[in-house]
Amino acid sequence: MISMPAFAQNESTMERIKRTKVLRTGFIAGAAPYYVKSVATGQWQGFCVDFANQLAESLGVKLQAIDTTWGNAVLDLQSNKIDCMFGLAPTEQRKKTVGFTDPLFQNTFTLVAKKGFDPKTWDDVNKPEVRLSVDQGSNQDTFATQSLTKATLNRFETSGDATLALQTGRVDAQVLVILLAVTVLSKARQLGHLVIPTPAATAPTSIGVQKEPDQAFTEYVNKWLNAERSKGLIKQTIVDNMQKLAGVDPALFPKEATF
């Protein structure tokens, strides 16, 4: 008799989804506006939650939410605990162990800058006298470490600590992706202002999938993404959740923001 684990090892993601009629994806509590879980009801919200539900509906299957963290999501894909993970950045390190779909959206790097600090280009930022804050291990930390090598970089354990450094005058600006920058400014406009230096610096945010020879699931998701984007639904889902969960007025998104 063939054991279930042995059978499952030879089963592709798409085969398993068709057999079980379930799409398993990772959700992260407290990762607004990507994922938010209500303590009172256990209900999930967020634009990655909406995307996952929309994909499951397209597949005609039930969505199963698996609690995870940004740090554990790759391991969960590797161990066949989940089928996909929305909101993962396809870094070279991650690509060694998991697969990725086409980009879900492009996240633009920005500055939340103190009043009076208004650099026009990244070259203006990349100077020893410019003090920047980032949260350690984040996408913006990777970007700043690689691209802003001459600036004075201050790393903090959390994004909140990096914001506090700006608030207390210890840095001139906080480096953040645009989705987080507009969220911070919507809650504390007195912090400063949004700066998008040129040339625009972006990084893709994608959907992590299992690394496997059979590409049927990845190909399906890519076609679904293309159809959703062509209808304007990717941008609409992000903007709606930013307004609902973070109180961000859609008008705050500058024209440089592309989804």
XYZ file of C-alpha atoms in Angstrom:
259
model
C 0.000 0.000 0.000
C 1.380 3.415 -0.992
C 1.519 5.793 1.924
C -0.004 9.249 1.539
C 3.288 11.079 2.083
C 5.000 9.028 -0.653
C 2.114 9.753 -3.026
C 2.160 13.429 -2.185
C 5.892 13.699 -2.875
C 5.324 12.909 -6.569
C 2.261 15.114 -6.888
C 2.587 18.559 -8.430
C 0.961 21.606 -6.858
C -1.726 21.783 -9.533
C -2.458 18.054 -9.268
C -2.841 18.326 -5.506
C -5.117 21.372 -5.748
C -7.342 19.590 -8.282
C -7.481 16.456 -6.123
C -8.208 18.161 -2.793
C -10.140 21.187 -4.122
C -8.115 23.302 -1.659
C -5.552 26.094 -2.182
C -3.249 26.436 0.834
C -1.594 29.818 1.334
C 0.305 31.513 4.143
C -1.190 34.465 6.036
C 0.762 36.692 8.439
C -0.930 38.286 11.447
C -0.024 41.939 11.974
C 1.396 42.610 8.508
C -0.994 45.410 7.503
C -1.964 46.306 4.842
C -0.820 42.983 3.335
C -2.441 40.805 6.019
C -4.502 41.679 9.101
C -6.170 39.209 11.473
C -8.904 40.352 13.847
C -8.135 39.255 17.398
C -11.841 39.332 18.229
C -13.235 37.384 15.261
C -10.241 35.663 13.695
C -11.278 37.164 10.363
C -8.558 38.029 7.855
C -8.320 41.226 5.818
C -5.684 42.828 3.597
C -4.880 43.027 -0.081
C -2.888 39.766 -0.114
C -5.868 38.099 1.593
C -8.152 39.442 -1.138
C -5.750 38.277 -3.855
C -5.632 34.774 -2.355
C -9.424 34.585 -2.201
C -9.697 35.798 -5.794
C -7.204 33.175 -7.003
C -9.008 30.377 -5.133
C -12.300 31.514 -6.660
C -10.717 31.494 -10.123
C -9.497 27.922 -9.524
C -12.923 26.898 -8.218
C -11.490 25.636 -4.933
C -11.625 26.445 -1.211
C -8.940 28.663 0.342
C -7.110 27.346 3.403
C -5.184 29.967 5.400
C -2.030 28.752 7.161
C -0.493 31.037 9.807
C 3.103 31.890 8.990
C 5.667 34.716 9.164
C 7.794 36.441 6.525
C 10.742 34.478 7.904
C 9.004 31.076 7.778
C 7.094 31.434 4.499
C 9.935 30.078 2.347
C 10.342 27.062 4.658
C 6.588 26.433 4.476
C 6.796 26.342 0.663
C 9.823 24.032 0.776
C 8.133 21.616 3.185
C 4.880 21.474 1.148
C 2.938 23.129 3.965
C 1.570 25.796 1.607
C 1.078 26.062 -2.156
C 1.787 29.770 -2.514
C 2.691 32.913 -0.584
C 1.470 36.318 -1.698
C 3.696 39.368 -1.168
C 7.152 37.754 -1.296
C 10.063 39.623 -2.884
C 11.919 37.350 -5.329
C 15.430 37.790 -3.947
C 18.330 35.804 -5.402
C 18.678 33.952 -2.085
C 15.024 32.873 -2.095
C 15.156 31.840 -5.756
C 17.616 29.108 -4.789
C 14.956 27.229 -2.860
C 11.500 28.341 -4.065
C 9.868 29.471 -7.292
C 8.173 32.760 -8.108
C 5.396 33.929 -10.381
C 5.522 37.059 -12.498
C 5.464 40.223 -10.337
C 2.273 40.928 -8.427
C 3.232 44.610 -8.422
C 6.291 46.845 -8.424
C 7.081 48.446 -5.072
C 8.743 51.848 -5.433
C 11.454 52.899 -2.961
C 10.849 56.299 -1.390
C 11.885 58.519 1.483
C 9.826 59.891 4.319
C 11.950 63.003 4.720
C 12.129 65.687 7.396
C 10.913 69.153 6.517
C 13.519 71.022 4.525
C 15.180 67.859 3.175
C 14.087 67.475 -0.441
C 16.643 65.563 -2.534
C 15.825 65.289 -6.229
C 17.947 62.258 -7.107
C 19.308 59.174 -5.360
C 22.773 60.659 -5.942
C 21.685 63.578 -3.738
C 20.794 61.036 -1.046
C 23.947 58.966 -1.422
C 26.258 61.281 0.556
C 28.000 60.766 3.934
C 26.225 63.750 5.503
C 22.787 62.242 4.751
C 21.513 60.171 7.689
C 19.002 57.447 6.839
C 17.035 54.928 8.892
C 15.833 51.477 7.802
C 14.374 48.424 9.518
C 16.909 45.626 9.533
C 16.426 42.769 7.058
C 13.669 44.539 5.119
C 13.472 45.179 1.373
C 14.434 48.792 2.019
C 17.452 47.708 4.055
C 18.631 45.545 1.124
C 18.088 48.422 -1.310
C 19.865 51.009 0.849
C 22.774 48.678 1.618
C 23.343 47.968 -2.074
C 22.555 51.384 -3.588
C 23.230 54.029 -0.934
C 26.728 52.951 0.053
C 27.992 56.476 0.832
C 25.045 57.595 2.985
C 25.108 57.144 6.762
C 22.786 54.190 7.311
C 21.165 53.568 10.709
C 19.510 50.151 11.093
C 16.728 49.517 13.598
C 14.969 46.379 14.749
C 11.526 47.509 13.607
C 10.071 49.943 11.100
C 8.503 51.810 14.043
C 11.927 52.350 15.603
C 13.244 53.660 12.275
C 10.303 56.096 12.135
C 10.984 57.201 15.710
C 14.560 58.056 14.705
C 13.154 60.432 12.086
C 10.635 61.857 14.521
C 13.327 62.624 17.105
C 15.713 64.200 14.576
C 18.361 61.482 14.644
C 18.072 60.959 10.865
C 17.130 63.069 7.849
C 14.874 60.469 6.247
C 13.501 56.945 6.530
C 13.786 54.686 3.500
C 10.501 52.860 2.860
C 8.628 51.213 0.013
C 5.789 53.440 -1.104
C 2.963 51.334 0.372
C 4.484 51.728 3.833
C 5.573 55.342 3.329
C 2.074 56.608 2.542
C 0.729 54.587 5.484
C 3.216 56.208 7.884
C 2.463 59.706 6.576
C -1.298 59.191 6.715
C -0.965 58.498 10.457
C 1.590 61.211 11.233
C 1.724 63.972 8.628
C 3.881 66.109 10.896
C 6.747 63.647 10.390
C 7.685 65.207 7.080
C 6.899 64.579 3.441
C 7.130 61.912 0.746
C 10.118 62.088 -1.608
C 10.531 59.859 -4.668
C 14.084 60.482 -5.910
C 14.983 59.850 -9.536
C 15.639 57.621 -11.296
C 12.721 55.633 -9.883
C 13.976 52.604 -7.956
C 11.594 49.670 -7.815
C 11.595 46.072 -6.677
C 9.085 43.405 -7.667
C 6.740 41.849 -5.152
C 5.592 38.446 -6.329
C 3.873 35.234 -5.283
C 6.169 32.547 -3.951
C 5.447 29.000 -5.150
C 7.017 25.605 -4.687
C 10.085 24.872 -6.811
C 9.027 21.935 -8.989
C 9.458 20.585 -12.548
C 5.736 20.842 -13.332
C 5.017 24.510 -14.020
C 1.242 24.129 -14.483
C 0.343 26.025 -11.293
C 2.835 28.861 -11.922
C 1.609 29.206 -15.513
C -2.007 29.337 -14.337
C -1.228 32.020 -11.750
C 0.685 34.099 -14.300
C -2.285 34.029 -16.690
C -4.612 34.963 -13.817
C -2.315 37.851 -12.810
C -2.201 39.159 -16.366
C -6.000 39.084 -16.643
C -6.513 40.791 -13.260
C -3.967 43.489 -14.085
C -5.490 44.194 -17.500
C -8.832 44.845 -15.785
C -7.200 47.210 -13.264
C -8.078 44.894 -10.368
C -4.565 44.572 -8.906
C -4.303 48.326 -8.346
C -7.922 48.580 -7.181
C -7.491 45.836 -4.584
C -4.334 47.471 -3.184
C -5.775 51.000 -3.094
C -9.077 49.835 -1.539
C -7.257 48.022 1.271
C -4.882 50.914 1.888
C -7.895 53.154 2.392
C -9.865 50.651 4.471
C -7.083 49.340 6.722
C -4.561 52.184 6.869
C -6.771 55.196 6.226
C -4.716 56.181 3.189
C -6.502 58.511 0.786
C -6.030 57.206 -2.807
C -5.037 60.774 -3.734
C -1.864 60.322 -1.645
C -0.477 57.873 -4.204
C 1.730 59.824 -6.609
C 1.741 59.135 -10.333
C 5.067 57.297 -9.948
C 3.324 54.518 -8.004
C 2.629 51.640 -10.374
C 0.681 48.511 -9.525
